[in-house]
Coordinates of C-alpha atoms in Angstrom, one line a residue:
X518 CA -31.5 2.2 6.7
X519 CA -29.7 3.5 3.8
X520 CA -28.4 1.6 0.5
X521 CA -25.2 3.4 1.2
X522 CA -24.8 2.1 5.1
X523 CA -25.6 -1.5 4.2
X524 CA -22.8 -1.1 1.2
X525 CA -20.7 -0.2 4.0
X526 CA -21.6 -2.6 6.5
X527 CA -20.9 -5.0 3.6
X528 CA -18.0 -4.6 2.6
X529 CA -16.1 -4.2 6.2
X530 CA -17.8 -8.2 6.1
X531 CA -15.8 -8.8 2.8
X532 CA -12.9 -7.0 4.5
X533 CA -12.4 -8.5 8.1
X534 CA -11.0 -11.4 7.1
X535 CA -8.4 -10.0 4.5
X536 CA -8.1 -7.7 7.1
X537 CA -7.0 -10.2 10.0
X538 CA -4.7 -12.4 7.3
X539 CA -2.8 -8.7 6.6
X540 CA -2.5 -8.3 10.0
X541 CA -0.6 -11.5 10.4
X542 CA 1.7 -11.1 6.8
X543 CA 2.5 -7.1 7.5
X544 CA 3.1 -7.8 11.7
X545 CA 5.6 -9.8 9.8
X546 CA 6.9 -7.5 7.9
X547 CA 7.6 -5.4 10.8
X548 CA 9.4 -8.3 12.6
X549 CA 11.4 -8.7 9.4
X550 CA 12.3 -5.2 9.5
X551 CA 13.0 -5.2 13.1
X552 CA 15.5 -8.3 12.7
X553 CA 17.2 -6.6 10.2
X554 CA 17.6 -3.7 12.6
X555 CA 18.9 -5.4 15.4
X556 CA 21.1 -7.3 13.2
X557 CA 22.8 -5.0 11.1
X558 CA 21.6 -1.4 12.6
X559 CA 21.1 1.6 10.3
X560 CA 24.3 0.9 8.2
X561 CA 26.3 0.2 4.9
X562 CA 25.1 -3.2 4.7
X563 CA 21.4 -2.3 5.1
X564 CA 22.0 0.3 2.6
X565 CA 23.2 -1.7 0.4
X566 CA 20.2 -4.4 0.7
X567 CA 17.5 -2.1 0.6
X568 CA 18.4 0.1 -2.8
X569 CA 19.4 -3.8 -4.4
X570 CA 15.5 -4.8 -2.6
X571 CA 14.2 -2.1 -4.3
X572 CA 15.3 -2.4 -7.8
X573 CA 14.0 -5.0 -8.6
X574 CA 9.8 -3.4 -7.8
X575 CA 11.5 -0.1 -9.0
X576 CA 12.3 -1.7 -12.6
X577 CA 9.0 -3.0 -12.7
X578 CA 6.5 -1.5 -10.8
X579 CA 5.5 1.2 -13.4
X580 CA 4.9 -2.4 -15.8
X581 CA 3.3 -4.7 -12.9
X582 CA 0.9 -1.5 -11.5
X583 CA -0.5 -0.9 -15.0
X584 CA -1.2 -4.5 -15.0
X585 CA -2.7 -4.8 -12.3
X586 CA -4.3 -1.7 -12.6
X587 CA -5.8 -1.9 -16.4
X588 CA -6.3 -6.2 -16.2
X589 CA -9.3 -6.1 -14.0
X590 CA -11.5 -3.8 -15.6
X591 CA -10.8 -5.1 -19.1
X592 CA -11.0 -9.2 -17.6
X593 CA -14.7 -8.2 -16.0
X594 CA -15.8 -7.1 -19.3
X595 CA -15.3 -10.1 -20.8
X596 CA -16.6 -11.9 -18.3
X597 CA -19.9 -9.6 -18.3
X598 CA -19.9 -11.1 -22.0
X599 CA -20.2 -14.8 -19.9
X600 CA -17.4 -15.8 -22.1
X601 CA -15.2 -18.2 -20.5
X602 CA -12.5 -19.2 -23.1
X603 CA -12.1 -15.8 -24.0
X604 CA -11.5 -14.6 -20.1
X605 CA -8.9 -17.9 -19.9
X606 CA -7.2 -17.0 -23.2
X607 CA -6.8 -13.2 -22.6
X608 CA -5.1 -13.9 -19.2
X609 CA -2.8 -16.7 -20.6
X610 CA -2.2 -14.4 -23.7
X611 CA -1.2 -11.8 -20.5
X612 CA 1.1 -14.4 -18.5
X613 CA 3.3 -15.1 -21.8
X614 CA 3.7 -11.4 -23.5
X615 CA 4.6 -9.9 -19.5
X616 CA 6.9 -12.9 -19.0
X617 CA 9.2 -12.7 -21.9
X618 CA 9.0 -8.6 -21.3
X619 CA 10.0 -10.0 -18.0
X620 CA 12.7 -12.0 -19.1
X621 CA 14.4 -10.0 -21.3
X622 CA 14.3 -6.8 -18.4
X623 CA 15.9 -9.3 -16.2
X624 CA 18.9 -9.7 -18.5
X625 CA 19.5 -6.4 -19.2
X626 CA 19.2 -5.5 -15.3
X627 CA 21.8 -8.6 -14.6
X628 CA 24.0 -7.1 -17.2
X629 CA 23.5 -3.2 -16.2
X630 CA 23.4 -3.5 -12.6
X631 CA 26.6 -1.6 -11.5
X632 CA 24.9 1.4 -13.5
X633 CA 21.2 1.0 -12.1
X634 CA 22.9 0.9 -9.0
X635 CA 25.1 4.0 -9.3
X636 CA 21.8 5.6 -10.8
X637 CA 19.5 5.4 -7.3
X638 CA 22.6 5.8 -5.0
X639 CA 25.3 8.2 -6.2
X640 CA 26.6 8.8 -3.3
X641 CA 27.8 5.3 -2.2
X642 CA 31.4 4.7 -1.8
X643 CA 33.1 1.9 -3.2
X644 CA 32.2 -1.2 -0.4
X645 CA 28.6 -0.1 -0.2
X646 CA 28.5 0.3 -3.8
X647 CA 30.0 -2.6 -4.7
X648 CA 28.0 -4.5 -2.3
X649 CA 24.7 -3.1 -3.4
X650 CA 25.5 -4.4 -7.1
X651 CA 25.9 -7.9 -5.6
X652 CA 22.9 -8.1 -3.6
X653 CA 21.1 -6.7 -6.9
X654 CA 22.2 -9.2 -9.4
X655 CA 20.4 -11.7 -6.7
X656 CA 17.4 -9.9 -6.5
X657 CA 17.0 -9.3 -10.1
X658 CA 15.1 -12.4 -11.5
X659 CA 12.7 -11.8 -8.9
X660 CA 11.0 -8.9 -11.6
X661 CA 9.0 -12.1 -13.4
X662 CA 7.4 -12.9 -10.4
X663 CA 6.5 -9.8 -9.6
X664 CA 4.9 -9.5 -12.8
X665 CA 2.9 -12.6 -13.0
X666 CA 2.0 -12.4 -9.2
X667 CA -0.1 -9.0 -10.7
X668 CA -1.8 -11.0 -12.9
X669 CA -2.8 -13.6 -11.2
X670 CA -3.8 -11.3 -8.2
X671 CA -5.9 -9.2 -11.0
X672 CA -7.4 -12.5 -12.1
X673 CA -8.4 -13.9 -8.6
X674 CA -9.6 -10.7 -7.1
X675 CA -12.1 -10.1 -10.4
X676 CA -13.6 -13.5 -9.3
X677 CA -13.8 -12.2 -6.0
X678 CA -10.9 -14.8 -4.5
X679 CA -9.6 -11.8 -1.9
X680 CA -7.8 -13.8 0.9
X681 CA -4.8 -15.9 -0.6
X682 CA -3.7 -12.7 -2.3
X683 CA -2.7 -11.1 0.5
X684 CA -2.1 -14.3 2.6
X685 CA 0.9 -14.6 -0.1
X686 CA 3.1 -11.5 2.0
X687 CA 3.3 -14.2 5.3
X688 CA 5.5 -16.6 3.5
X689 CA 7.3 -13.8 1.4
X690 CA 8.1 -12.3 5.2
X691 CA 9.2 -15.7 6.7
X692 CA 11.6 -16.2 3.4
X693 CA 13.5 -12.8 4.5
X694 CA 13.4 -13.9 7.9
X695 CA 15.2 -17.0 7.2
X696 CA 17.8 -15.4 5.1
X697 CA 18.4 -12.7 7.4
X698 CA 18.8 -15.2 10.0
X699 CA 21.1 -17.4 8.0
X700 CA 24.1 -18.6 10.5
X701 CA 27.2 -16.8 9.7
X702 CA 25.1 -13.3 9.3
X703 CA 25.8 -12.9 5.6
X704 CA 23.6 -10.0 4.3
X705 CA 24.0 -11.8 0.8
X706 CA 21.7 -14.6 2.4
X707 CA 18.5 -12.0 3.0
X708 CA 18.8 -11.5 -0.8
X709 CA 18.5 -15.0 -1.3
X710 CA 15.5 -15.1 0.9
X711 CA 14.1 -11.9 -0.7
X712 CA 14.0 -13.7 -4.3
X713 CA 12.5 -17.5 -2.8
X714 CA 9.8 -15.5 -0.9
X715 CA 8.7 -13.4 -4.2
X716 CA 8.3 -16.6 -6.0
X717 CA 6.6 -18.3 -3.2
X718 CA 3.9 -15.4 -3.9
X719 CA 3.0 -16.5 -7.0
X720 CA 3.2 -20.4 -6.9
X721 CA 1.4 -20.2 -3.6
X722 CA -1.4 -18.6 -6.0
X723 CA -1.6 -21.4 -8.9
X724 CA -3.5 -24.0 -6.9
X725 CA -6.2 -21.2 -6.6
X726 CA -6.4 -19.9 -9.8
X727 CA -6.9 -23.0 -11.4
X728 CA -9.6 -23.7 -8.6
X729 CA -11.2 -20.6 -9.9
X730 CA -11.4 -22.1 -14.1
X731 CA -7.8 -21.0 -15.5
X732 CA -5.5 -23.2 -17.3
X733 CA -3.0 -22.5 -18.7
X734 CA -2.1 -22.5 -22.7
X735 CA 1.2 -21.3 -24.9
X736 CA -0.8 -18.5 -26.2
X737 CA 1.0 -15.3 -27.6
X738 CA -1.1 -13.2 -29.7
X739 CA -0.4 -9.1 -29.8
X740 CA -3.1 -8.7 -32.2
X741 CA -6.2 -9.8 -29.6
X742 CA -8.4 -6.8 -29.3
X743 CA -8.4 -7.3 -25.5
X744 CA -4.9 -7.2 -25.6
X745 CA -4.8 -3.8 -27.7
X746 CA -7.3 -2.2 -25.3
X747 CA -5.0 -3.0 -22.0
X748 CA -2.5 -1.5 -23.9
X749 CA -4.2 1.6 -24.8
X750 CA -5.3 1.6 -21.1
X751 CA -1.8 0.9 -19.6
X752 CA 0.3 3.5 -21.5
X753 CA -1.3 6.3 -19.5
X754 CA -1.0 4.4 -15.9
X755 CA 3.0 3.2 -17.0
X756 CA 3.8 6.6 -17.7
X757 CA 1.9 7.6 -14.2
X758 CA 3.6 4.3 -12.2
X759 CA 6.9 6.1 -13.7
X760 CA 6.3 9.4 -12.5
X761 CA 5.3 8.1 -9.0
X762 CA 8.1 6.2 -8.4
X763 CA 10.7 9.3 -9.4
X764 CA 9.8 10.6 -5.9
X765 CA 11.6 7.3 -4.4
X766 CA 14.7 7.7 -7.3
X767 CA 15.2 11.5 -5.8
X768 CA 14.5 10.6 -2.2
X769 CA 17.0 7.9 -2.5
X770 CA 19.5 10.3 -4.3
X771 CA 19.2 13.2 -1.6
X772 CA 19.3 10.3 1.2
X773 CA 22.6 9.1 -0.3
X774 CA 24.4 11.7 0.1
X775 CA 23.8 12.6 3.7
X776 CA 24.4 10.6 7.1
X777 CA 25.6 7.1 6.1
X778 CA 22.3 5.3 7.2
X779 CA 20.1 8.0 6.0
X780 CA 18.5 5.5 3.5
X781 CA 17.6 3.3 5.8
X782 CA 16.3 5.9 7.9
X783 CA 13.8 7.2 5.9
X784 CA 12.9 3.2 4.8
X785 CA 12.4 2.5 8.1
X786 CA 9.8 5.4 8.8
X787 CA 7.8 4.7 5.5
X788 CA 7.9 1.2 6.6
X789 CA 5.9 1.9 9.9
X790 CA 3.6 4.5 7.9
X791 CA 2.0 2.8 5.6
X792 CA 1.5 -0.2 7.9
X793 CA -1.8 0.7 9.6
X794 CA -2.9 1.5 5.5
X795 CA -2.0 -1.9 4.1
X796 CA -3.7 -3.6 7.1
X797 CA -6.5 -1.6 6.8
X798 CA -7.2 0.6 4.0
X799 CA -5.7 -0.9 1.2
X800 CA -8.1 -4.6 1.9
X801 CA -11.1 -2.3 1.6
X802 CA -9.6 -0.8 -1.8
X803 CA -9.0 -4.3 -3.0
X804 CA -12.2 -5.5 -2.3
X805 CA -13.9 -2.2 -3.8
X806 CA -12.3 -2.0 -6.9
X807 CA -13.6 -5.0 -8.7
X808 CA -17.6 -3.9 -8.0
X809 CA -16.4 -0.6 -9.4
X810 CA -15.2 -1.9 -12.9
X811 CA -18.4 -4.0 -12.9
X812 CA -20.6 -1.2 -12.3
X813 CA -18.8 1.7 -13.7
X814 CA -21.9 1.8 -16.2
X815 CA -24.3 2.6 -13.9
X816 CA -23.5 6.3 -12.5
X817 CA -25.9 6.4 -9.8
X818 CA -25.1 2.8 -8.1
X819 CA -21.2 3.5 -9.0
X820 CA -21.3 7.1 -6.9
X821 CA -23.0 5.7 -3.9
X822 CA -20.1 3.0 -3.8
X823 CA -17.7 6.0 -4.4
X824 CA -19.4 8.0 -1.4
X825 CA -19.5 5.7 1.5
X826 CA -16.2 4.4 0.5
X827 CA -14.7 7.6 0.7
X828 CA -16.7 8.9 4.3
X829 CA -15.4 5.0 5.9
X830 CA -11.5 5.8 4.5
X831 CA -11.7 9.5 5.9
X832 CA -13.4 7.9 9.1
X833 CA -10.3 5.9 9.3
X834 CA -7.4 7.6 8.1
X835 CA -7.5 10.5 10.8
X836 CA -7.2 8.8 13.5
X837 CA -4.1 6.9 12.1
X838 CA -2.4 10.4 11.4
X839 CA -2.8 11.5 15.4
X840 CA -1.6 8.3 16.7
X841 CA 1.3 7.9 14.5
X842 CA 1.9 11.6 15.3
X843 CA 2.0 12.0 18.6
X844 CA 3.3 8.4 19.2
X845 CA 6.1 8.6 17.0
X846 CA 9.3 8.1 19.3
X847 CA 7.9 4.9 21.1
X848 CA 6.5 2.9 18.1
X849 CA 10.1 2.9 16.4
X850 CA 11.4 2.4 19.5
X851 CA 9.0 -0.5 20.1
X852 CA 9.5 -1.7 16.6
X853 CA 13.4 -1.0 15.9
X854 CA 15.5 -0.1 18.9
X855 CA 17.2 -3.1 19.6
X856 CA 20.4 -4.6 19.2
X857 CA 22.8 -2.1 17.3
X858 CA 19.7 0.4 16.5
X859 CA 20.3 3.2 19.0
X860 CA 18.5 5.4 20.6
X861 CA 19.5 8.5 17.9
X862 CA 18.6 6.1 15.2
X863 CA 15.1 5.9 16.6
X864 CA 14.5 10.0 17.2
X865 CA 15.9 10.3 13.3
X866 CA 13.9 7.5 12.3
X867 CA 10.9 8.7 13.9
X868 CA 10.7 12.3 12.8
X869 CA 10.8 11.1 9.5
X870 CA 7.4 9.2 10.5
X871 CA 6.0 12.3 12.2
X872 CA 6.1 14.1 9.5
X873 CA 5.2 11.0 6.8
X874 CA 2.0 10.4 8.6
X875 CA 0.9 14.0 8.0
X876 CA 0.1 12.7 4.2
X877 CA -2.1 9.6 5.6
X878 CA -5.6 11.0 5.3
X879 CA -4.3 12.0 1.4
X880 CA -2.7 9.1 0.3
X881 CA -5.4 6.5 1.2
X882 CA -8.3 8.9 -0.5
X883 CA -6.3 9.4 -2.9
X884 CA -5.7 5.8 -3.7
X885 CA -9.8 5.4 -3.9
X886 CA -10.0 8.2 -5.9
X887 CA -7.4 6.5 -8.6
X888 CA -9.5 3.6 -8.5
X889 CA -12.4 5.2 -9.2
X890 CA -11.1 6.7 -12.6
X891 CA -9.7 3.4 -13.9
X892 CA -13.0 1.3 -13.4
X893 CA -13.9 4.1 -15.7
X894 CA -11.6 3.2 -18.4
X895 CA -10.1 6.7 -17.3
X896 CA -6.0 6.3 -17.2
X897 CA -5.0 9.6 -18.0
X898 CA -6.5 11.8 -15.4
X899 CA -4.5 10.3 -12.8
X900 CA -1.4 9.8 -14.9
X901 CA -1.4 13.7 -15.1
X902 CA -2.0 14.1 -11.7
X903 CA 0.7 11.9 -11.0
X904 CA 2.4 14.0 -12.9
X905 CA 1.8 16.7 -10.7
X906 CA 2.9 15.5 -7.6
X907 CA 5.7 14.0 -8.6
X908 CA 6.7 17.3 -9.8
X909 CA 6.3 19.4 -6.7
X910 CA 7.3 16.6 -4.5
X911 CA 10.6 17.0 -6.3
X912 CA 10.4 21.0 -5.9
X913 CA 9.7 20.4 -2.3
X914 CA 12.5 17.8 -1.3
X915 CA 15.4 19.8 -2.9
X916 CA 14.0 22.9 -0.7
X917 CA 13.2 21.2 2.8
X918 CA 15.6 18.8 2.4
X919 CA 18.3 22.0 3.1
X920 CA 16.1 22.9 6.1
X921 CA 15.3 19.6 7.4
X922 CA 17.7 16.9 6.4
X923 CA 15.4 13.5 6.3
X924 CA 12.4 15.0 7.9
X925 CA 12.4 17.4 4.6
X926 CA 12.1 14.2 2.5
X927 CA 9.1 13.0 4.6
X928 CA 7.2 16.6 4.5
X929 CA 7.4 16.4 1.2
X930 CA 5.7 13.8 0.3
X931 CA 2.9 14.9 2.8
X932 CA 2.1 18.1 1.0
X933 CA 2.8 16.9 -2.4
X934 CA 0.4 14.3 -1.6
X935 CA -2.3 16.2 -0.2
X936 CA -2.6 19.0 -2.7
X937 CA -2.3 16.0 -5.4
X938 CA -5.4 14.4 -3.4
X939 CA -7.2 17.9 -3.6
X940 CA -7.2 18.4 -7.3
X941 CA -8.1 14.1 -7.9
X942 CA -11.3 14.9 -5.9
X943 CA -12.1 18.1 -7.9
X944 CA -11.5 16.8 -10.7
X945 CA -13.8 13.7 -10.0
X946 CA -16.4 16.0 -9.0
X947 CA -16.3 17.5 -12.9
X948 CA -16.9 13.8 -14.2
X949 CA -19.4 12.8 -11.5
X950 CA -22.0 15.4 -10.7
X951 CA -23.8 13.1 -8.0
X952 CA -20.7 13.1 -6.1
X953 CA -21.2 15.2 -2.9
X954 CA -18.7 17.4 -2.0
X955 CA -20.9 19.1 0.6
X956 CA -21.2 15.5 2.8
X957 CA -17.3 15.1 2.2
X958 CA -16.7 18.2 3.7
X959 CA -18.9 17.4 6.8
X960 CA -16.9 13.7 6.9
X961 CA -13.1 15.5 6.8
X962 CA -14.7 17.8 10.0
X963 CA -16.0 15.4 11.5
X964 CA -12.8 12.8 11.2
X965 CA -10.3 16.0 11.9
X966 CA -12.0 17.3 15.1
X967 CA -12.3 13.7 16.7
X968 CA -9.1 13.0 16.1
X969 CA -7.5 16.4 16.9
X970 CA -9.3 15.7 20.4
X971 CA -8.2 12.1 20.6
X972 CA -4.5 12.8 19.8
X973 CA -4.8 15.4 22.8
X974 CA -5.5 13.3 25.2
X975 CA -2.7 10.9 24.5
X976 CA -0.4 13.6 24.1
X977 CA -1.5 15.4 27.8
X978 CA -1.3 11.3 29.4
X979 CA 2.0 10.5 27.8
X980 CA 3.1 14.0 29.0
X981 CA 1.9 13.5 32.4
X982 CA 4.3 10.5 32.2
X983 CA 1.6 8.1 33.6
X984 CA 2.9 5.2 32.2
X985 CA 6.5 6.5 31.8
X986 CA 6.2 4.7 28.6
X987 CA 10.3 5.8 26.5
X988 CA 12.1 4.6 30.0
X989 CA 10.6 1.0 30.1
X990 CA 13.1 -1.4 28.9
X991 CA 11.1 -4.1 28.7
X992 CA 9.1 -5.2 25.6
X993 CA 6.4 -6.9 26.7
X994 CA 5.4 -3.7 29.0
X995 CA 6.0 -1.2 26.4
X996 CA 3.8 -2.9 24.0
X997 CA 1.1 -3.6 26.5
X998 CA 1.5 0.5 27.7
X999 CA 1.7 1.9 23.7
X1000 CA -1.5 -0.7 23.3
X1001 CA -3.3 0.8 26.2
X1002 CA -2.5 4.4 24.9
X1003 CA -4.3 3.8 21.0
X1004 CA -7.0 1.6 22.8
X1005 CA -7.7 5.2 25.2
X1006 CA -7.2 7.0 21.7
X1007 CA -9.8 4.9 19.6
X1008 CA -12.2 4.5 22.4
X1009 CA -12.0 8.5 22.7
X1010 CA -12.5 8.4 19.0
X1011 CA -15.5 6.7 18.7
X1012 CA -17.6 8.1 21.9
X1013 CA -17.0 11.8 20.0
X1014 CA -18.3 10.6 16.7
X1015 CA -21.0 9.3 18.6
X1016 CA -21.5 12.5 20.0
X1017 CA -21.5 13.7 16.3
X1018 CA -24.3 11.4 15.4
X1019 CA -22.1 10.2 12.4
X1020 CA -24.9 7.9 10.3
X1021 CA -22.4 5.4 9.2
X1022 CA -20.8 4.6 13.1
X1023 CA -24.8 4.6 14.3
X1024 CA -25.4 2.0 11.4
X1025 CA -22.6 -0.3 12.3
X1026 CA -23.7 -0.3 16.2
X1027 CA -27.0 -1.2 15.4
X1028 CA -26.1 -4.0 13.0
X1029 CA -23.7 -5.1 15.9
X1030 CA -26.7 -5.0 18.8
X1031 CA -29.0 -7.1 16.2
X1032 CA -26.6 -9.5 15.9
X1033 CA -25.6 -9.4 19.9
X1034 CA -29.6 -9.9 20.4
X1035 CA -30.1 -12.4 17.8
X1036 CA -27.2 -14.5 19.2
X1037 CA -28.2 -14.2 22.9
X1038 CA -32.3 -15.0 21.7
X1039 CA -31.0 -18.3 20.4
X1040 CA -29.2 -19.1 23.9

């Protein structure tokens, strides 16, 4: 058996559980999202609440990704150095500069938000503008948390505390929930909600932190050397966060100023996107990184993690592309029509996710691939890659959106994110000559034709109308006949990469038979 199968066997171990608990915290999500829905529809006031949610990670998520990002790496070194007190006083040195930047963003937001606001949605008329504003000024102290939810994720996933990370998104979800529930309706009440359940993120995470050796001490001192090397790490990945999240600022702009709803629309379908890639892909990223910062010394040992990383992402990310593709119209009609969400918001809504899912495969390599340069200390190849798509995805949506209305938006980010995707993996072939471009090739055949095949299938049952799935009103049976469609699709999946002889699926069913035998010799 190979070194690079048993790393792959291993970490799906590490993964399972984070897996299960992300399950649980982004089914939630979708629940969330489906309340609001039902509740308030694609309209102003869900408009209004999701540019005012998103200013708030907007604002900050170029700062809190490059801490995130650039902590680990720096925090393992010191702790290769078996250096305790320096590890503790670099992260509370950390937690004190990033809350006063926090702080003093957080003012300046409050103060500014009518222009912020006017900023992402141009287009909004006076009651969804002035609405927006409110809900914003809510949301708004909810950028320190954020912040120091980064770090304290960075620290407990560098000593290898995974779970309560992401365990943290279940009682962000149920906060919403409550607020969107609120009696009386009162859209000002999910913003409420919004701003408890980011601070229950990172309070949830203190008990565990200290568990793990931190304390915490008034420490504020720009001229540690650990400090200076984050920041020559983060300027690179802040100007890349900031580039990446222009897409959203012009895909929010264009939405604004068609359909009333259009926002929403196009929310709605990333939402159900990327949900299969946080449950999935992004647990096996988290757990990946930290192992590639410690061994990012050690080329041989650090490729092979790189490699069967990679073929296990590609392995899964196809597959997610042909469901989500040729299921479209009943999974937002599973997940969002209800209540005032009608039947034209769900064939908008999911176009928009046809067309997002084509980018799947790219975006989750390509979020490995990022990885990979940072645990080399490398921030500016992907901030000028970044660069790069941000800059065609831009080209793009001004030219489809004419063609396409929403869907444009969507395709955009697709290609933008696949050619993006294309020139990371060249270019990490320049810094990493063991890395074997021959062997991805194979996996992306492999992954594409078992999938294409797959996604056939469903397409030629749901066509047949066996199961007469888009006329079923009720719940229950839809989900149990949409469930019975991907089980066909990922039991077709596997039996032809089987067929294929793929080394790593042939690995995993042995490990699985010597575990059925050893279980059934001790009976």
């Amino acid at each position: 058996m190979s070194k690079n199968n048993t790393h792959t066997y291993n970490i799906a171990k590490t993964a399972l559980l984070i897996m299960f608990i992300s399950t649980v915290g982004r089914g939630l999500g979708l629940v969330r999202e489906s309340i609001l829905a039902s509740k308030y529809g694609v309209s102003l006031e869900t408009d209004a609440f999701k540019v005012a949610f998103s200013i708030p990670t907007m604002v900050l998520f170029s700062l809190s990704a490059s801490i995130a990002t650039t902590l680990i790496p720096v925090y393992t070194d010191i702790l290769k150095q078996k250096s305790g007190d320096k590890a503790n006083y670099y992260i509370n040195n950390m937690m004190n500069i990033i809350a006063f930047i926090s702080y003093v963003i957080i003012v300046i937001g409050i103060v500014f938000a009518p222009v912020v606001v006017k900023a992402i949605a141009p287009g909004f008329q006076s009651d969804a503008f002035n609405l927006a504003v409110k809900l914003s000024m809510i949301m708004m102290p909810s950028i320190m948390f954020y912040a120091l939810t980064n770090i304290s994720e960075g620290y407990l996933q560098a000593n290898k505390v995974f779970a309560i990370t992401v365990f943290t998104a279940i009682p962000f979800n149920l906060f919403i929930i409550a607020g969107i529930l609120f009696p009386g309706y009162c859209i000002e009440a999910a913003a409420v909600g919004s701003l408890l359940g980011v601070a229950s993120q990172l309070l949830i995470q203190i008990p565990f932190m200290r568990k793990s050796g931190y304390r915490y001490e008034l420490i504020i001192d720009l001229k540690d050397n650990n400090i200076k090397k984050t920041l020559h790490l983060m300027i690179p990945v802040l100007i890349s966060s900031t580039f990446s999240q222009a897409y959203l600022f012009i895909s929010k702009i264009l939405a604004s100023n068609l359909a009333a709803g259009s926002i929403s629309t196009l929310d709605y379908a990333d939402k159900a996107n990327y949900i299969i890639y946080n449950i999935i892909v992004s647990p096996i990223i988290m757990v990946i990184y930290p192992r590639l910062a410690f061994l990012h010394d050690n080329p041989k040992k650090f490729c092979n993690h790189i490699m069967s990383t990679l073929n296990s992402i590609i392995y899964i990310a196809f597959p997610i592309t042909a469901i989500l593709l040729v299921l479209r119209v009943p999974i937002i009609s599973l997940l969002y029509e209800r209540g005032i969400f009608s039947r034209q918001d769900t064939l908008a809504t999911s176009t928009a996710l046809g067309l997002f899912s084509l980018g799947i495969p790219a975006i989750c390599v390509y979020a490995l691939l990022t990885k990979a340069f940072y645990a080399m200390k490398d921030t500016k190849t992907p901030m000028i890659n970044d660069i790069f798509i941000v800059v065609l995805n831009i080209v793009l949506s001004l030219i489809f959106v004419r063609i396409l209305d929403i869907g444009g938006l969507a395709l955009s980010v697709s290609i933008a994110s696949t050619m993006g995707c294309m020139v990371m993996l060249i270019r990490l072939k320049r810094k990493l000559s063991l890395l074997n471009l021959k062997k991805i090739a194979e996996t992306l055949l492999q992954a594409f034709t078992a999938s294409y095949l797959m996604g056939a299938l469903i397409f030629v049952i749901d066509g047949l109308g066996l199961f007469a799935l888009d006329n079923e009103p009720s719940f229950i049976i839809k989900s149990g006949v949409l469930s019975l469609y991907i089980l066909i699709g990922i039991v077709t999946y596997i039996g032809l990469l089987y067929a294929m002889k793929v080394e790593e699926l042939e690995f995993i069913i042995e490990k699985l038979k010597c575990r059925i035998k050893n279980i059934m010799s001790c009976h």
